[in-house]
Short mmCIF file of C-alpha atoms and ligand atoms in Angstrom, two decimals:
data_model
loop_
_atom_site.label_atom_id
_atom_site.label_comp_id
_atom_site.label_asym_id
_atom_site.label_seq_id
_atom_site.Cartn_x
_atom_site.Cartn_y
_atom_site.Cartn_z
CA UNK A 1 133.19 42.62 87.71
CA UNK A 2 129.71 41.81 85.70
CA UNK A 3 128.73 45.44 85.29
CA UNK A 4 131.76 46.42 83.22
CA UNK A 5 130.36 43.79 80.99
CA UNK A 6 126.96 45.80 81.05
CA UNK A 7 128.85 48.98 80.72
CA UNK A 8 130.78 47.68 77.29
CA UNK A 9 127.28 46.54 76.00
CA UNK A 10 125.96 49.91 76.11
CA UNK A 11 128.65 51.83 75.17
CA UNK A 12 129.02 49.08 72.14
CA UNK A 13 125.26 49.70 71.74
CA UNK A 14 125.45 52.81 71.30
CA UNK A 15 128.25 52.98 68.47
CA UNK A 16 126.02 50.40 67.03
CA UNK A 17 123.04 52.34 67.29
CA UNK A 18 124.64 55.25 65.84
CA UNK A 19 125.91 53.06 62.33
CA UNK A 20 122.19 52.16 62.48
CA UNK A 21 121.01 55.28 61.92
CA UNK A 22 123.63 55.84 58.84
CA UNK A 23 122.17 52.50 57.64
CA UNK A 24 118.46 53.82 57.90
CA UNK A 25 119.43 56.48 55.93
CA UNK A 26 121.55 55.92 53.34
CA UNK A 27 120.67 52.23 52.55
CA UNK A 28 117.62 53.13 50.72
CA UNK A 29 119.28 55.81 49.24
CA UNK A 30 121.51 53.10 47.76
CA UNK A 31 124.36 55.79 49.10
CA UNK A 32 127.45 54.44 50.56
CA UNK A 33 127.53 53.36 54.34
CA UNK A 34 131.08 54.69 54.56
CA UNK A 35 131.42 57.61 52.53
CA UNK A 36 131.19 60.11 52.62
CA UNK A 37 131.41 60.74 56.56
CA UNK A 38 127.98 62.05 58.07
CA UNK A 39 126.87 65.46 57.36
CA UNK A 40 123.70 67.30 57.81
CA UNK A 41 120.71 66.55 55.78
CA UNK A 42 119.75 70.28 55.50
CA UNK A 43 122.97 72.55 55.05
CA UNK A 44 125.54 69.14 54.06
CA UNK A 45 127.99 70.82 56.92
CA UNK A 46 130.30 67.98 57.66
CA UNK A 47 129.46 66.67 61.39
CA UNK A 48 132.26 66.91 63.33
CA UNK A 49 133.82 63.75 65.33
CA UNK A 50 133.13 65.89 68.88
CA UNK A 51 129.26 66.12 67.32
CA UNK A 52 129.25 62.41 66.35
CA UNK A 53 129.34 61.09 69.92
CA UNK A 54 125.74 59.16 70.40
CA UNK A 55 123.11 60.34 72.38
CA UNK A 56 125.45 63.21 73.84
CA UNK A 57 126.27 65.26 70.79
CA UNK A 58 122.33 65.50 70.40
CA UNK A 59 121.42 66.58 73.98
CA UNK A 60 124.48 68.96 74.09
CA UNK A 61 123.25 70.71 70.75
CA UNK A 62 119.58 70.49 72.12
CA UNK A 63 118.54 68.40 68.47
CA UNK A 64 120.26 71.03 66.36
CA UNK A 65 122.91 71.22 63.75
CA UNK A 66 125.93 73.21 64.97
CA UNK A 67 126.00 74.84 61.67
CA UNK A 68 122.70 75.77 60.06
CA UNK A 69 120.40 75.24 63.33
CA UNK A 70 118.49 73.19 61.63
CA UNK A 71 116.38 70.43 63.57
CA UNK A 72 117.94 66.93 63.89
CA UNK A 73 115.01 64.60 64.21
CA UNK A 74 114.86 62.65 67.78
CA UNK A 75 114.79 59.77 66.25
CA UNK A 76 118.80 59.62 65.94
CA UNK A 77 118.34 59.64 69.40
CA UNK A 78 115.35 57.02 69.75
CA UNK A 79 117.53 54.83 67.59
CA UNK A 80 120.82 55.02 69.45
CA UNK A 81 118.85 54.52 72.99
CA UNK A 82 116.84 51.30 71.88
CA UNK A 83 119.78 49.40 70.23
CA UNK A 84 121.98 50.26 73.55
CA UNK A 85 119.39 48.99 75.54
CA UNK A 86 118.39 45.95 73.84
CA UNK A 87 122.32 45.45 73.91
CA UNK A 88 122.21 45.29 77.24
CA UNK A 89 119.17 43.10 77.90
CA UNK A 90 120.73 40.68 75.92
CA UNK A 91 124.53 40.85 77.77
CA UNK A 92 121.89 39.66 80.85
CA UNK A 93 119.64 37.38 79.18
CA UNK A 94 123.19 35.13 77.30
CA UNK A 95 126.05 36.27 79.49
CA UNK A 96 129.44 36.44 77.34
CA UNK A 97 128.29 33.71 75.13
CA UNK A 98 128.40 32.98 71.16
CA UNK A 99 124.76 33.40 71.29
CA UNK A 100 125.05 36.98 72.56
CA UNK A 101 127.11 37.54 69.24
CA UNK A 102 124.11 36.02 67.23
CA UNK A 103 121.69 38.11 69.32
CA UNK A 104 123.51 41.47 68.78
CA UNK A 105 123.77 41.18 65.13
CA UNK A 106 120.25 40.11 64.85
CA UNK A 107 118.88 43.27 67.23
CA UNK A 108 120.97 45.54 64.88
CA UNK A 109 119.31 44.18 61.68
CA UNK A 110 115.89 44.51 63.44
CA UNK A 111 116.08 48.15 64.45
CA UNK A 112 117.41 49.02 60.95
CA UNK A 113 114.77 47.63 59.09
CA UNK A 114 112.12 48.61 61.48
CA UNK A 115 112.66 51.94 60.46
CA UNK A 116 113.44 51.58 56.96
CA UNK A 117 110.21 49.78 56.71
CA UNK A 118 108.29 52.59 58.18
CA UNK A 119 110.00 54.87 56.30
CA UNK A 120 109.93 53.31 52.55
CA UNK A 121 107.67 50.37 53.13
CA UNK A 122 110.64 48.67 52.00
CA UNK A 123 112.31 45.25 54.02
CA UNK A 124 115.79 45.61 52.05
CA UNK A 125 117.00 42.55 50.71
CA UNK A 126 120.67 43.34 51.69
CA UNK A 127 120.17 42.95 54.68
CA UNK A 128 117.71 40.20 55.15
CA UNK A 129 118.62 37.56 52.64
CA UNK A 130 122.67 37.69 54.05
CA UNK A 131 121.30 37.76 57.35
CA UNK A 132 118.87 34.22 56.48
CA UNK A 133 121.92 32.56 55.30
CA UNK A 134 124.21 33.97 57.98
CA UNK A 135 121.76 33.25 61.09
CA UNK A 136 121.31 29.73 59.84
CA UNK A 137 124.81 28.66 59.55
CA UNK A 138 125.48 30.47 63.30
CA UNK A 139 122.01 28.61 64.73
CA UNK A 140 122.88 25.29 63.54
CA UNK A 141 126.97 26.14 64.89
CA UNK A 142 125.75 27.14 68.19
CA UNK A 143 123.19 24.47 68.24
CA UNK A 144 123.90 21.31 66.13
CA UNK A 145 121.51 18.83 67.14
CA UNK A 146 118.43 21.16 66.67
CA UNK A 147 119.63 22.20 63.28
CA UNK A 148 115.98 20.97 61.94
CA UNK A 149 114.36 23.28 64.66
CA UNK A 150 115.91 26.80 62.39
CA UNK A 151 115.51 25.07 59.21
CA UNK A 152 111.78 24.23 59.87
CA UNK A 153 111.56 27.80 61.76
CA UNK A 154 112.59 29.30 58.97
CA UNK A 155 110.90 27.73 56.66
CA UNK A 156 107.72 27.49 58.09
CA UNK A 157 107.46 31.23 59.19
CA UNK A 158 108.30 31.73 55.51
CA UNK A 159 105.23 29.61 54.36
CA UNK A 160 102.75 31.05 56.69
CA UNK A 161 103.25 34.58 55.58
CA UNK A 162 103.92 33.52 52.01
CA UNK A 163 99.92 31.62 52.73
CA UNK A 164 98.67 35.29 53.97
CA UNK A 165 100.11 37.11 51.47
CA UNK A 166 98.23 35.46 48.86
CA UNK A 167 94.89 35.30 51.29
CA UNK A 168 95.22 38.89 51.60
CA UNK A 169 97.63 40.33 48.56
CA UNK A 170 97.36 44.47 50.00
CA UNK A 171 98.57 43.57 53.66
CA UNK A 172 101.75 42.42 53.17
CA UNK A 173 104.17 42.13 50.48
CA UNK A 174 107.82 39.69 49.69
CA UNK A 175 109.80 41.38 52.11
CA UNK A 176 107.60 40.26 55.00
CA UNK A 177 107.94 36.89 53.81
CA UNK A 178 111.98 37.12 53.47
CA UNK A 179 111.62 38.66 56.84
CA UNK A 180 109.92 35.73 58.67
CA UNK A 181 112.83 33.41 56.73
CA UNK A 182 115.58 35.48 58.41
CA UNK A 183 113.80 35.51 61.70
CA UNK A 184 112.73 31.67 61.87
CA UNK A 185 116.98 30.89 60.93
CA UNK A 186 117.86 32.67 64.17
CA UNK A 187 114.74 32.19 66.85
CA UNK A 188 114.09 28.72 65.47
CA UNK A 189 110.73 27.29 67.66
CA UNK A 190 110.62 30.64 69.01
CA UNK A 191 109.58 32.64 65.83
CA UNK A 192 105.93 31.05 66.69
CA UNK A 193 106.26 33.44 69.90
CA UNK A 194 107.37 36.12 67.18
CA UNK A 195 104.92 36.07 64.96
CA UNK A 196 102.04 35.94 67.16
CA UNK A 197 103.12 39.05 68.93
CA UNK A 198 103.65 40.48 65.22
CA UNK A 199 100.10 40.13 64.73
CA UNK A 200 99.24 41.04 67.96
CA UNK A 201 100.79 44.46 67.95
CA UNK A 202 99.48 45.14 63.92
CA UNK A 203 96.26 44.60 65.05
CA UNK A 204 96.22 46.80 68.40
CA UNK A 205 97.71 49.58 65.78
CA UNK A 206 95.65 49.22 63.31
CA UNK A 207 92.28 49.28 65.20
CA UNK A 208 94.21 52.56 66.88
CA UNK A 209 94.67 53.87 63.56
CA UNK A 210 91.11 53.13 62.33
CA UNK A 211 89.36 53.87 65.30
CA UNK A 212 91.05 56.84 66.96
CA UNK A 213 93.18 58.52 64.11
CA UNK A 214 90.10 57.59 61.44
CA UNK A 215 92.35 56.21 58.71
CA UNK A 216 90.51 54.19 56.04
CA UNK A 217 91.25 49.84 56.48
CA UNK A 218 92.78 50.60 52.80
CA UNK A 219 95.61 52.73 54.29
CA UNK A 220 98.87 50.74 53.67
CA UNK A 221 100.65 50.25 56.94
CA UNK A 222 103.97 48.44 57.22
CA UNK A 223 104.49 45.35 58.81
CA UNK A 224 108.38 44.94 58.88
CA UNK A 225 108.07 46.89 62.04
CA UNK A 226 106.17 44.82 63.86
CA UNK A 227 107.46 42.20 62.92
CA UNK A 228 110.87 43.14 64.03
CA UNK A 229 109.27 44.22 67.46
CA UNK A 230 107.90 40.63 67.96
CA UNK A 231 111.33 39.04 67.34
CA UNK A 232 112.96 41.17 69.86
CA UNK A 233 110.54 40.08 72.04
CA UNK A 234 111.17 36.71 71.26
CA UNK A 235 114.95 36.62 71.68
CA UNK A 236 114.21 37.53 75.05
CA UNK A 237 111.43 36.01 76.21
CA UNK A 238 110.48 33.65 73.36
CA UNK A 239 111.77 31.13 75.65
CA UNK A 240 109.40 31.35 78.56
CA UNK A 241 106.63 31.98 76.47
CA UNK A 242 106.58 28.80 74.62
CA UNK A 243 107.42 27.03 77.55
CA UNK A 244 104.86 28.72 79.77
CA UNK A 245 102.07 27.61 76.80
CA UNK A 246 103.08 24.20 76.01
CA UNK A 247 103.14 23.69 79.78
CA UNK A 248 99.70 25.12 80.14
CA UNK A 249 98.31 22.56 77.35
CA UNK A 250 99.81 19.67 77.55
ZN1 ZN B 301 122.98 71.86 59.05
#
């Protein structure tokens, strides 16, 4: 019985994954999420419902519009595979629990301003100052005796990035720090795990980027993305992490 529960995640992952992309798109854009329906970048042929189907319609046309032949970037794909699966991880990590709601909604927000970030350096405030608010009320719902452990999360992620962006004004900017705010009111203790891996990751990058790909330290790189990796690593394993460390020093 379990794996039709696995099945809906993905398939709900998917659709998910495939509003995500519209999101990535058009919410920069400051175009409409709804309207009009999707149509190709290139030629603006509508895309047809039998075209729309995620991960599918792009293997069947082989990454190309049905109309112009024009290349559809594999990242609709990339996009529509990682929110499915991270769907699914998290059906197995909460069962068919509130939390799995929380987790779902926060995943979805992560992917989509992952790539936004990349694309714009931009962490839109649509999405994350709702989804502060929002993931506070649900954490302290779900959890009401530790509703000091999301306040101070969130809080305190807030302060320490709101601390380096004043150490170190060209690394990050006021969306990282309205980032860590919506990602402390959801992980709570957890956004420690977060954070750390955050840094982690930027700094594996950027030595790549320095070292191998000889970019100058000025180049701006974003950080929403890495960021956004590190919390999905900490709504899974956040968990074990901390408890594995404060286990190991105490
Ligand atoms: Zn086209």
């Amino acid at each position: 019985m379990a794996y039709v529960l696995y099945v809906l995640s993905l398939l709900l992952g998917l659709v998910i994954g495939s509003f995500v992309n519209v999101v990535i798109y058009r919410l920069p854009r400051r175009e409409s999420l709804v309207r009009p329906g999707s149509h190709c970048p290139n030629c603006d042929a509508p895309v047809r419902w039998f075209d729309n189907i995620p991960v599918a319609s792009w293997l069947i046309l082989r990454g190309k519009c049905r109309a112009c032949r024009d290349r559809i970037s594999v990242r609709y794909l990339l996009v529509e595979s990682i929110t499915a699966a991270a769907f699914v991880l998290a059906m197995w990590r909460f069962g068919f629990a509130w939390q799995l709601l929380v987790a779902w909604a926060f995943i979805t927000a992560m992917v989509a301003i992952a790539f936004i970030d990349y694309d714009h350096m931009l962490i839109p405030n649509k999405i994350v100052l709702p989804g502060a608010l929002l993931g506070l009320v649900a954490s302290i719902a779900i959890n009401p005796q530790r509703w000091w452990v999301y306040l101070a999360g969130s809080a305190g992620a807030a302060a320490f990035m709101f601390m380096l962006v004043m150490i170190w004004p060209g690394g990050m900017g006021p969306g990282d720090i309205k980032m860590a705010l919506f990602m402390g009111a959801v992980l709570g203790a957890y956004v420690i795990v977060a954070l750390f891996a955050a840094f982690l990751l930027g700094s594996v990058a950027g030595l790549y980027l320095m070292v191998v790909q000889k970019r100058s330290r000025k180049t701006r790189v974003p950080f929403g993305p890495y960021l956004a990796l590190g919390a999905v690593l900490a709504v899974f394993v956040g968990e074990s992490i901390l408890r594995w460390y404060t286990g190991t020093w105490s």
